[in-house]
Amino acid sequence: MHLCSLNVPRSRGGRLVLLGVALLLSGVVGTAQAQHLDNGFYGKLGAGLSGYTGDLAGPRAGALQEFGADAIGRLPLVAVGELGYQLSPRWGLALGGQAGSYVSVGNAAPATDSYRRYTSHLLGRYTFGAPDRRVAFYLDAGLNVTAGGPTHTGIGPSVGGGIDIRAGRAVSLYVESRLHATVPDDAVDGRGRGAEGWSFDTVNQPLGFGLRFSLTTPTAPEIPTAPEIIALDAPAEVEAGTTATFTVTINEEEAARPLDRRWRFGDGTEGTGRTVTHTYRRPGTYPVTVSAHNEAGEATASTTIRVTRASAPPSPPEVPWVVSLTARPNPVRVGEPVQLRTAVEGEKPFTYQWTVDGSTATRGPAPTYTFERPGRHTVQVRVSNDGGTQTRSMTVQAERRTAKRPSPQPAGLWAVGVASMRNPAGAKRMARRYRNRLADAPVSVRIVEHMLDQERHFRVVVGRYETQAAAQQARETYRRALPPEAWAVRLE
């Protein structure tokens, strides 16, 4: 394969065309803006000088033999076009074509050869530098198919590169050079392997220029929205040493991001965020300012806060004082209820915890209790509130029952009956049960004997009332502690 000379026009008109292109390039470079479509479809149209490398050699190669009526058709020129897609600011993919007049090829057989070759190519393109540069260099590579030769259609690799000069968001000017290699060796010039042993030919564009234009409408840049302060929430007054909370509301949905919020609390300290807290150490009046800032602008709002002296901390509640602890009656007979009562002074509410013979229960200030064995019994009350606890104790003497029968009840007295049975032991157990249920009630539970069908029965009764209506009222009052079948009974 022999390297033929570059097909450059020698006419005065060709030199003028090249001079005009150079002037146009210098003007565009001076005024172009660094904006362009970063992705989408684009097209390219251009022209340039043609070049050929192959197996033809001799004095006729690369030169026009005559300037006749078809001289313009034999000028060493190419016309190019591309349809591409910009995948990103750096990467692109293009499908294009190149139609050229290669004079040296035609010199081999001017009567039969049209001098023209047609090349289709698929290229991948990479652009160097930052996406916003005015002048960007690029390289591309891919495959080509070349037709129009006297024998076969050729196929081979393509490489090229150039400079893209951006004139706006949708238009740029480019200057580039490209080489298309083809095989088999006779596809372009009809001649096989030359003396040097090369096995391929090339159809080139040593120098070309044209316009690159976007087919996808560029999106107009969005104008950022400046922040606007809608509300500033702050307390009007706060005590020194107490935390104050401040909140700013802005047009967050419309304002451009990033969005910065900065607070100045008037005492030399600052904060950031939508909601902030701050503690003032000294009394006084302080200006509070908040500003919201983004790339589009800044908004500011202010208010004042009055800081007062810290009030004295509240004194702790006083510990309860148990003034008295009594039991009536004392001494008391075994099986009879005793009324326990305590008087307490201090800050309410109180909690009362009673302990009798080691058994502890939480009750009110005046519970009742029944001792089941004689002797000295220790009664302790523990009173508590938020301030503390105080305890007081006493002793209750329980005596045995006397053997003599109880004195008859006065006529006309009533009680609430809860049980009636012939077994005295069962009556005692029943009476003990209801004494525990009614421990906090001011009523007594006792056993009353009476004759029924000439047999002695034992009734467990609650309270002592003057009238039947009073006994029925008591049954309603204590119905939760009494059995459903409780009745008003007249004492004999």
Coordinates of C-alpha atoms in Angstrom, one line a residue:
M1 CA 0.0 0.0 0.0
H2 CA 1.3 3.4 -1.0
L3 CA 0.5 6.6 1.0
C4 CA -0.9 9.1 -1.4
S5 CA -0.6 12.8 -1.0
L6 CA -3.3 14.9 0.6
N7 CA -5.9 16.2 -1.8
V8 CA -5.7 19.9 -1.2
P9 CA -7.3 22.4 -3.7
R10 CA -4.7 24.7 -5.3
S11 CA -7.2 27.3 -6.6
R12 CA -7.3 30.9 -5.3
G13 CA -11.0 30.4 -4.4
G14 CA -10.1 27.4 -2.2
R15 CA -7.6 29.5 -0.2
L16 CA -10.3 32.2 0.3
V17 CA -12.7 29.6 1.6
L18 CA -10.1 28.3 4.2
L19 CA -9.4 31.9 5.3
G20 CA -13.1 32.6 5.8
V21 CA -13.4 29.5 7.9
A22 CA -10.5 30.5 10.1
L23 CA -12.0 33.9 10.7
L24 CA -15.4 32.4 11.6
L25 CA -13.7 30.0 14.1
S26 CA -11.9 32.9 15.8
G27 CA -15.1 34.9 16.2
V28 CA -17.1 32.1 17.6
V29 CA -14.4 31.2 20.1
G30 CA -14.4 34.7 21.4
T31 CA -18.2 34.9 21.9
A32 CA -19.3 31.4 22.7
Q33 CA -21.2 30.6 25.9
A34 CA -20.3 27.5 28.0
Q35 CA -23.9 26.1 27.8
H36 CA -25.1 23.0 25.9
L37 CA -27.6 20.2 26.0
D38 CA -26.1 17.5 28.3
N39 CA -28.2 14.7 26.9
G40 CA -30.7 14.0 24.1
F41 CA -30.6 13.7 20.3
Y42 CA -28.3 15.9 18.1
G43 CA -27.3 16.2 14.5
K44 CA -24.2 17.2 12.6
L45 CA -23.6 18.6 9.1
G46 CA -20.3 19.6 7.7
A47 CA -17.7 19.4 4.9
G48 CA -14.0 19.1 4.6
L49 CA -11.0 17.9 2.6
S50 CA -10.8 14.4 1.4
G51 CA -7.8 12.1 1.7
Y52 CA -6.9 8.6 0.4
T53 CA -4.3 6.1 1.4
G54 CA -3.9 3.0 -0.8
D55 CA -2.1 1.2 -3.5
L56 CA -2.2 3.8 -6.3
A57 CA 1.1 5.6 -7.0
G58 CA 2.6 7.6 -9.8
P59 CA 2.9 11.2 -11.0
R60 CA -0.9 11.6 -11.5
A61 CA -1.8 10.7 -7.9
G62 CA -3.2 13.5 -5.8
A63 CA -3.3 16.2 -8.5
L64 CA -6.0 17.5 -10.9
Q65 CA -5.0 16.7 -14.4
E66 CA -7.2 19.2 -16.1
F67 CA -9.7 21.9 -15.2
G68 CA -12.7 21.4 -17.4
A69 CA -16.5 21.4 -17.0
D70 CA -16.4 18.6 -14.4
A71 CA -13.6 20.1 -12.3
I72 CA -15.9 21.1 -9.4
G73 CA -17.1 17.5 -9.2
R74 CA -13.5 16.3 -8.8
L75 CA -12.5 18.7 -6.0
P76 CA -11.0 16.7 -3.1
L77 CA -13.9 17.4 -0.8
V78 CA -16.2 15.4 1.5
A79 CA -19.7 16.0 2.9
V80 CA -20.5 14.5 6.3
G81 CA -23.6 14.1 8.4
E82 CA -24.5 12.4 11.7
L83 CA -27.4 11.6 13.9
G84 CA -26.4 11.0 17.5
Y85 CA -27.6 10.7 21.1
Q86 CA -25.7 12.3 23.9
L87 CA -25.9 9.8 26.8
S88 CA -24.2 12.1 29.3
P89 CA -22.1 15.2 29.2
R90 CA -19.1 13.0 28.3
W91 CA -20.4 10.0 26.4
G92 CA -22.3 9.9 23.1
L93 CA -23.3 7.5 20.3
A94 CA -23.5 8.5 16.6
L95 CA -24.6 7.0 13.3
G96 CA -23.3 8.9 10.3
G97 CA -22.1 9.0 6.8
Q98 CA -19.4 10.5 4.6
A99 CA -19.5 11.1 0.8
G100 CA -16.3 12.2 -0.8
S101 CA -14.5 12.8 -4.0
Y102 CA -11.1 11.1 -4.0
V103 CA -9.3 12.3 -7.1
S104 CA -6.3 10.0 -6.7
V105 CA -8.5 7.0 -6.9
G106 CA -10.1 8.2 -10.1
N107 CA -6.7 8.7 -11.7
A108 CA -6.3 4.9 -12.0
A109 CA -9.2 4.6 -14.5
P110 CA -10.8 8.0 -15.2
A111 CA -13.1 6.6 -17.8
T112 CA -14.8 4.1 -15.5
D113 CA -14.4 5.4 -12.0
S114 CA -16.6 8.1 -10.5
Y115 CA -13.9 9.3 -8.0
R116 CA -16.6 9.1 -5.3
R117 CA -16.7 6.8 -2.3
Y118 CA -19.5 6.6 0.3
T119 CA -18.8 5.6 3.9
S120 CA -21.3 4.9 6.7
H121 CA -20.0 4.7 10.3
L122 CA -21.2 3.9 13.8
L123 CA -19.1 5.7 16.4
G124 CA -18.8 6.0 20.2
R125 CA -17.6 9.4 21.3
Y126 CA -15.9 10.6 24.5
T127 CA -15.6 14.3 25.4
F128 CA -12.8 15.5 27.7
G129 CA -12.9 18.2 30.3
A130 CA -15.7 19.7 32.4
P131 CA -19.2 19.7 30.8
D132 CA -19.4 23.5 31.0
R133 CA -16.3 24.3 29.1
R134 CA -16.6 26.4 25.9
V135 CA -14.0 24.5 23.9
A136 CA -14.0 20.7 24.4
F137 CA -11.8 18.0 22.8
Y138 CA -13.3 14.7 21.8
L139 CA -12.2 11.3 20.5
D140 CA -14.3 8.7 18.8
A141 CA -13.9 5.2 17.4
G142 CA -16.2 2.6 15.8
L143 CA -16.8 0.7 12.5
N144 CA -17.4 1.8 8.9
V145 CA -18.7 0.4 5.7
T146 CA -17.3 2.0 2.5
A147 CA -19.0 1.5 -0.9
G148 CA -18.6 2.9 -4.4
G149 CA -15.4 1.2 -5.4
P150 CA -14.9 -0.8 -8.6
T151 CA -14.8 -4.2 -6.8
H152 CA -16.0 -4.9 -3.3
T153 CA -17.7 -3.0 -0.4
G154 CA -15.1 -2.5 2.3
I155 CA -15.5 -2.7 6.1
G156 CA -13.1 -1.7 8.9
P157 CA -12.4 0.4 11.9
S158 CA -12.8 4.2 12.2
V159 CA -11.0 6.6 14.5
G160 CA -11.1 10.3 14.8
G161 CA -11.1 13.4 17.0
G162 CA -11.8 17.1 17.0
I163 CA -12.7 20.2 18.9
D164 CA -16.3 21.3 19.8
I165 CA -16.7 25.0 20.2
R166 CA -20.0 25.8 21.9
A167 CA -22.0 28.7 20.8
G168 CA -25.2 28.2 22.8
R169 CA -27.3 25.6 24.5
A170 CA -28.3 24.1 21.2
V171 CA -25.6 24.9 18.7
S172 CA -21.9 24.4 18.4
L173 CA -19.2 24.6 15.8
Y174 CA -16.7 21.7 15.3
V175 CA -13.4 21.1 13.6
E176 CA -12.4 17.4 13.3
S177 CA -10.3 14.8 11.4
R178 CA -11.2 11.2 10.8
L179 CA -9.7 8.1 9.2
H180 CA -11.7 5.1 7.9
A181 CA -9.7 1.9 7.2
T182 CA -11.3 -0.7 4.9
V183 CA -10.7 -4.4 3.9
P184 CA -10.4 -6.2 1.6
D185 CA -7.5 -4.2 0.1
D186 CA -9.1 -3.6 -3.3
A187 CA -12.4 -2.3 -2.0
V188 CA -11.5 1.3 -2.4
D189 CA -9.1 1.5 -5.4
G190 CA -9.6 -1.8 -7.1
R191 CA -6.0 -2.8 -6.6
G192 CA -4.7 -5.5 -4.3
R193 CA -1.7 -5.8 -2.1
G194 CA 1.0 -3.3 -3.0
A195 CA 4.8 -3.6 -3.0
E196 CA 5.0 -2.5 0.6
G197 CA 2.8 -5.4 1.8
W198 CA -0.1 -3.3 3.2
S199 CA -3.4 -5.1 3.1
F200 CA -5.9 -2.3 3.6
D201 CA -6.9 1.1 2.2
T202 CA -8.2 4.3 4.0
V203 CA -10.6 7.1 3.0
N204 CA -10.0 10.0 5.2
Q205 CA -11.2 13.4 6.2
P206 CA -7.9 15.2 7.2
L207 CA -9.7 18.4 8.0
G208 CA -13.4 19.1 8.3
F209 CA -15.7 21.5 10.0
G210 CA -19.4 22.1 10.4
L211 CA -22.3 22.6 12.8
R212 CA -23.6 20.5 15.6
F213 CA -27.2 21.2 16.7
S214 CA -29.5 19.7 19.3
L215 CA -32.6 17.9 18.1
T216 CA -34.0 17.7 21.7
T217 CA -35.3 21.0 22.9
P218 CA -33.1 22.1 25.8
T219 CA -34.9 22.7 29.0
A220 CA -34.7 26.2 30.3
P221 CA -32.9 26.5 33.5
E222 CA -35.2 26.6 36.5
I223 CA -35.1 29.9 38.3
P224 CA -34.6 29.1 42.0
T225 CA -37.0 30.5 44.6
A226 CA -35.8 32.6 47.4
P227 CA -36.9 31.8 51.0
E228 CA -39.7 33.6 52.6
I229 CA -40.3 33.6 56.4
I230 CA -44.0 32.9 57.0
A231 CA -44.0 32.9 60.8
L232 CA -41.6 33.2 63.8
D233 CA -42.8 31.6 67.0
A234 CA -41.0 32.7 70.2
P235 CA -42.0 33.2 73.8
A236 CA -42.5 36.8 74.9
E237 CA -41.1 36.2 78.4
V238 CA -39.0 33.6 80.0
E239 CA -37.2 33.2 83.4
A240 CA -33.4 33.2 83.4
G241 CA -32.1 29.6 83.5
T242 CA -35.3 28.3 81.8
T243 CA -35.1 26.8 78.3
A244 CA -36.9 28.8 75.6
T245 CA -38.0 27.2 72.3
F246 CA -37.9 29.1 69.0
T247 CA -39.5 28.0 65.7
V248 CA -39.4 29.5 62.2
T249 CA -41.8 28.6 59.4
I250 CA -40.7 29.3 55.8
N251 CA -41.9 28.3 52.3
E252 CA -39.9 25.0 52.3
E253 CA -41.9 23.4 49.5
E254 CA -41.0 26.2 47.0
A255 CA -37.6 27.5 48.2
A256 CA -34.5 26.1 46.5
R257 CA -32.3 23.7 48.3
P258 CA -29.9 23.7 50.1
L259 CA -31.6 25.9 52.6
D260 CA -29.7 27.4 55.6
R261 CA -31.4 28.7 58.8
R262 CA -29.4 30.7 61.3
W263 CA -30.4 32.1 64.6
R264 CA -28.9 34.9 66.7
F265 CA -30.2 35.1 70.2
G266 CA -28.9 38.5 71.2
D267 CA -26.5 37.3 73.9
G268 CA -23.6 36.5 71.6
T269 CA -24.7 32.9 70.8
E270 CA -26.1 31.4 67.6
G271 CA -28.0 28.3 66.5
T272 CA -29.1 26.6 63.3
G273 CA -32.2 24.6 62.4
R274 CA -36.0 25.0 62.0
T275 CA -36.6 24.6 65.8
V276 CA -34.0 25.6 68.3
T277 CA -33.8 25.9 72.1
H278 CA -31.8 28.4 74.1
T279 CA -31.3 29.2 77.8
Y280 CA -30.6 32.8 78.9
R281 CA -28.4 33.1 82.0
R282 CA -29.1 36.8 82.8
P283 CA -32.2 38.9 83.0
G284 CA -32.8 41.5 80.3
T285 CA -34.4 42.2 76.9
Y286 CA -32.8 40.4 74.0
P287 CA -33.3 40.8 70.2
V288 CA -33.8 37.4 68.5
T289 CA -33.1 37.2 64.7
V290 CA -33.5 34.3 62.3
S291 CA -32.3 34.3 58.7
A292 CA -33.1 31.8 55.9
H293 CA -30.6 31.7 53.0
N294 CA -30.3 29.8 49.7
E295 CA -28.7 30.5 46.3
A296 CA -31.6 32.7 45.3
G297 CA -31.6 35.1 48.2
E298 CA -32.1 35.6 52.0
A299 CA -35.0 36.4 54.2
T300 CA -34.8 37.8 57.8
A301 CA -37.2 38.2 60.7
S302 CA -36.8 39.5 64.2
T303 CA -38.5 39.6 67.6
T304 CA -37.6 40.4 71.2
I305 CA -37.8 38.3 74.4
R306 CA -37.8 39.5 77.9
V307 CA -35.8 37.5 80.4
T308 CA -36.9 37.9 84.1
R309 CA -35.1 36.9 87.3
A310 CA -35.5 33.2 88.2
S311 CA -38.1 32.7 90.9
A312 CA -37.2 31.0 94.2
P313 CA -37.6 27.2 93.9
P314 CA -40.7 25.9 95.8
S315 CA -40.0 24.6 99.3
P316 CA -40.4 20.9 99.7
P317 CA -43.6 19.7 101.4
E318 CA -43.5 19.3 105.1
V319 CA -43.2 15.8 106.6
P320 CA -46.6 14.7 108.0
W321 CA -47.0 15.0 111.8
V322 CA -49.1 12.3 113.5
V323 CA -50.8 14.4 116.2
S324 CA -52.6 11.5 117.9
L325 CA -53.3 7.8 117.7
T326 CA -56.3 6.4 119.6
A327 CA -58.3 3.1 120.0
R328 CA -61.9 3.0 121.4
P329 CA -62.7 1.1 123.4
N330 CA -59.4 0.3 125.0
P331 CA -59.3 -2.2 126.6
V332 CA -61.7 -4.1 124.3
R333 CA -63.2 -7.6 124.6
V334 CA -62.1 -10.3 122.3
G335 CA -64.4 -10.5 119.3
E336 CA -65.7 -7.0 119.6
P337 CA -64.6 -4.3 117.1
V338 CA -62.3 -1.5 118.2
Q339 CA -62.2 1.9 116.4
L340 CA -58.7 3.0 115.5
R341 CA -58.2 6.6 114.6
T342 CA -55.3 8.9 113.9
A343 CA -55.1 12.7 113.5
V344 CA -52.4 14.0 111.1
E345 CA -51.2 17.5 110.2
G346 CA -49.2 18.5 107.1
E347 CA -49.5 18.8 103.3
K348 CA -52.1 16.4 101.8
P349 CA -52.6 13.9 100.3
F350 CA -51.6 11.3 102.9
T351 CA -51.2 7.5 102.6
Y352 CA -52.0 5.5 105.7
Q353 CA -50.5 2.1 106.3
W354 CA -51.7 0.2 109.4
T355 CA -49.8 -2.7 111.1
V356 CA -51.6 -4.8 113.7
D357 CA -49.7 -7.8 115.2
G358 CA -47.4 -7.9 112.2
S359 CA -50.2 -7.8 109.6
T360 CA -50.0 -4.7 107.3
A361 CA -52.8 -3.2 105.3
T362 CA -53.3 0.2 103.6
R363 CA -56.5 1.8 104.9
G364 CA -57.9 5.2 105.7
P365 CA -57.4 7.3 108.9
A366 CA -60.1 5.5 111.0
P367 CA -60.3 1.7 110.4
T368 CA -61.9 -0.8 112.7
Y369 CA -60.3 -4.0 113.9
T370 CA -61.4 -7.1 115.9
F371 CA -59.0 -9.0 118.1
E372 CA -59.5 -12.7 118.2
R373 CA -57.2 -13.5 121.2
P374 CA -56.6 -11.7 124.5
G375 CA -53.5 -9.9 125.4
R376 CA -51.6 -6.7 124.6
H377 CA -51.5 -5.9 120.9
T378 CA -49.3 -3.4 119.1
V379 CA -50.9 -1.1 116.6
Q380 CA -48.7 1.0 114.3
V381 CA -49.7 3.6 111.7
R382 CA -47.3 4.8 109.0
V383 CA -48.3 8.1 107.3
S384 CA -46.6 9.3 104.1
N385 CA -46.8 12.3 101.7
D386 CA -44.4 13.9 99.2
G387 CA -42.3 15.3 102.0
G388 CA -41.6 12.1 103.9
T389 CA -43.0 9.6 106.3
Q390 CA -43.8 9.5 110.1
T391 CA -44.7 6.4 112.2
R392 CA -46.5 6.2 115.5
S393 CA -47.4 3.2 117.7
M394 CA -49.8 2.3 120.5
T395 CA -50.9 -0.7 122.5
V396 CA -54.5 -2.1 122.7
Q397 CA -55.5 -4.4 125.5
A398 CA -57.9 -7.3 124.5
E399 CA -59.7 -9.0 127.3
R400 CA -61.5 -12.3 127.5
R401 CA -65.3 -12.4 127.3
T402 CA -67.2 -12.9 130.7
A403 CA -69.3 -16.0 131.2
K404 CA -72.4 -14.0 132.0
R405 CA -75.0 -13.7 129.3
P406 CA -75.3 -10.4 127.4
S407 CA -77.9 -8.1 128.7
P408 CA -81.2 -8.1 126.7
Q409 CA -81.4 -5.5 124.0
P410 CA -83.9 -2.7 124.5
A411 CA -87.2 -3.3 122.7
G412 CA -87.8 -1.7 119.4
L413 CA -84.2 -1.8 118.1
W414 CA -83.3 -3.1 114.6
A415 CA -80.2 -4.5 112.8
V416 CA -79.2 -5.9 109.5
G417 CA -79.2 -9.7 109.5
V418 CA -76.6 -11.5 107.3
A419 CA -76.8 -15.1 108.6
S420 CA -78.8 -17.4 111.0
M421 CA -77.6 -20.9 112.1
R422 CA -77.8 -23.4 114.9
N423 CA -74.0 -23.9 115.1
P424 CA -72.3 -21.4 117.3
A425 CA -68.8 -22.0 115.8
G426 CA -70.2 -21.4 112.3
A427 CA -71.8 -18.2 113.6
K428 CA -68.4 -17.0 115.0
R429 CA -66.6 -17.7 111.6
M430 CA -69.4 -15.8 109.8
A431 CA -69.2 -12.9 112.2
R432 CA -65.4 -12.7 111.8
R433 CA -65.8 -12.6 108.0
Y434 CA -68.1 -9.6 108.1
R435 CA -66.0 -7.8 110.6
N436 CA -63.1 -8.0 108.1
R437 CA -65.3 -6.8 105.3
L438 CA -66.7 -3.9 107.3
A439 CA -63.4 -3.0 109.0
D440 CA -63.5 0.6 107.7
A441 CA -67.2 1.1 108.4
P442 CA -68.4 2.6 111.7
V443 CA -70.7 -0.4 112.4
S444 CA -70.4 -3.4 114.7
V445 CA -70.9 -7.1 113.9
R446 CA -72.2 -9.3 116.6
I447 CA -74.0 -12.6 117.3
V448 CA -77.5 -12.5 118.7
E449 CA -79.2 -15.7 120.1
H450 CA -82.9 -16.3 119.6
M451 CA -85.4 -19.2 119.8
L452 CA -86.9 -20.7 116.6
D453 CA -89.1 -23.7 116.7
Q454 CA -88.0 -24.3 120.3
E455 CA -84.4 -24.5 119.2
R456 CA -81.7 -22.0 119.9
H457 CA -80.4 -20.2 116.8
F458 CA -77.5 -17.8 116.4
R459 CA -78.0 -14.7 114.2
V460 CA -75.1 -12.7 112.8
V461 CA -76.3 -9.0 112.7
V462 CA -74.7 -5.7 111.6
G463 CA -75.3 -2.4 113.4
R464 CA -78.0 -1.2 115.7
Y465 CA -80.8 1.1 114.5
E466 CA -83.9 2.6 116.0
T467 CA -86.2 1.9 113.1
Q468 CA -86.7 -0.7 110.4
A469 CA -86.3 2.0 107.7
A470 CA -82.9 2.9 109.2
A471 CA -81.9 -0.8 109.1
Q472 CA -83.0 -1.1 105.4
Q473 CA -81.1 2.1 104.6
A474 CA -77.9 0.6 106.2
R475 CA -78.4 -2.5 104.1
E476 CA -78.3 -0.4 100.9
T477 CA -75.4 1.6 102.1
Y478 CA -73.2 -1.5 102.8
R479 CA -74.7 -3.7 100.1
R480 CA -71.3 -4.4 98.5
A481 CA -70.0 -5.9 101.7
L482 CA -73.3 -7.7 102.7
P483 CA -74.9 -10.8 101.1
P484 CA -77.7 -10.3 98.7
E485 CA -80.1 -12.0 101.1
A486 CA -79.4 -9.6 104.0
W487 CA -82.6 -8.5 105.7
A488 CA -83.8 -6.0 108.4
V489 CA -84.2 -7.9 111.6
R490 CA -85.8 -6.8 114.9
L491 CA -83.8 -7.5 117.9
E492 CA -85.6 -9.5 120.6

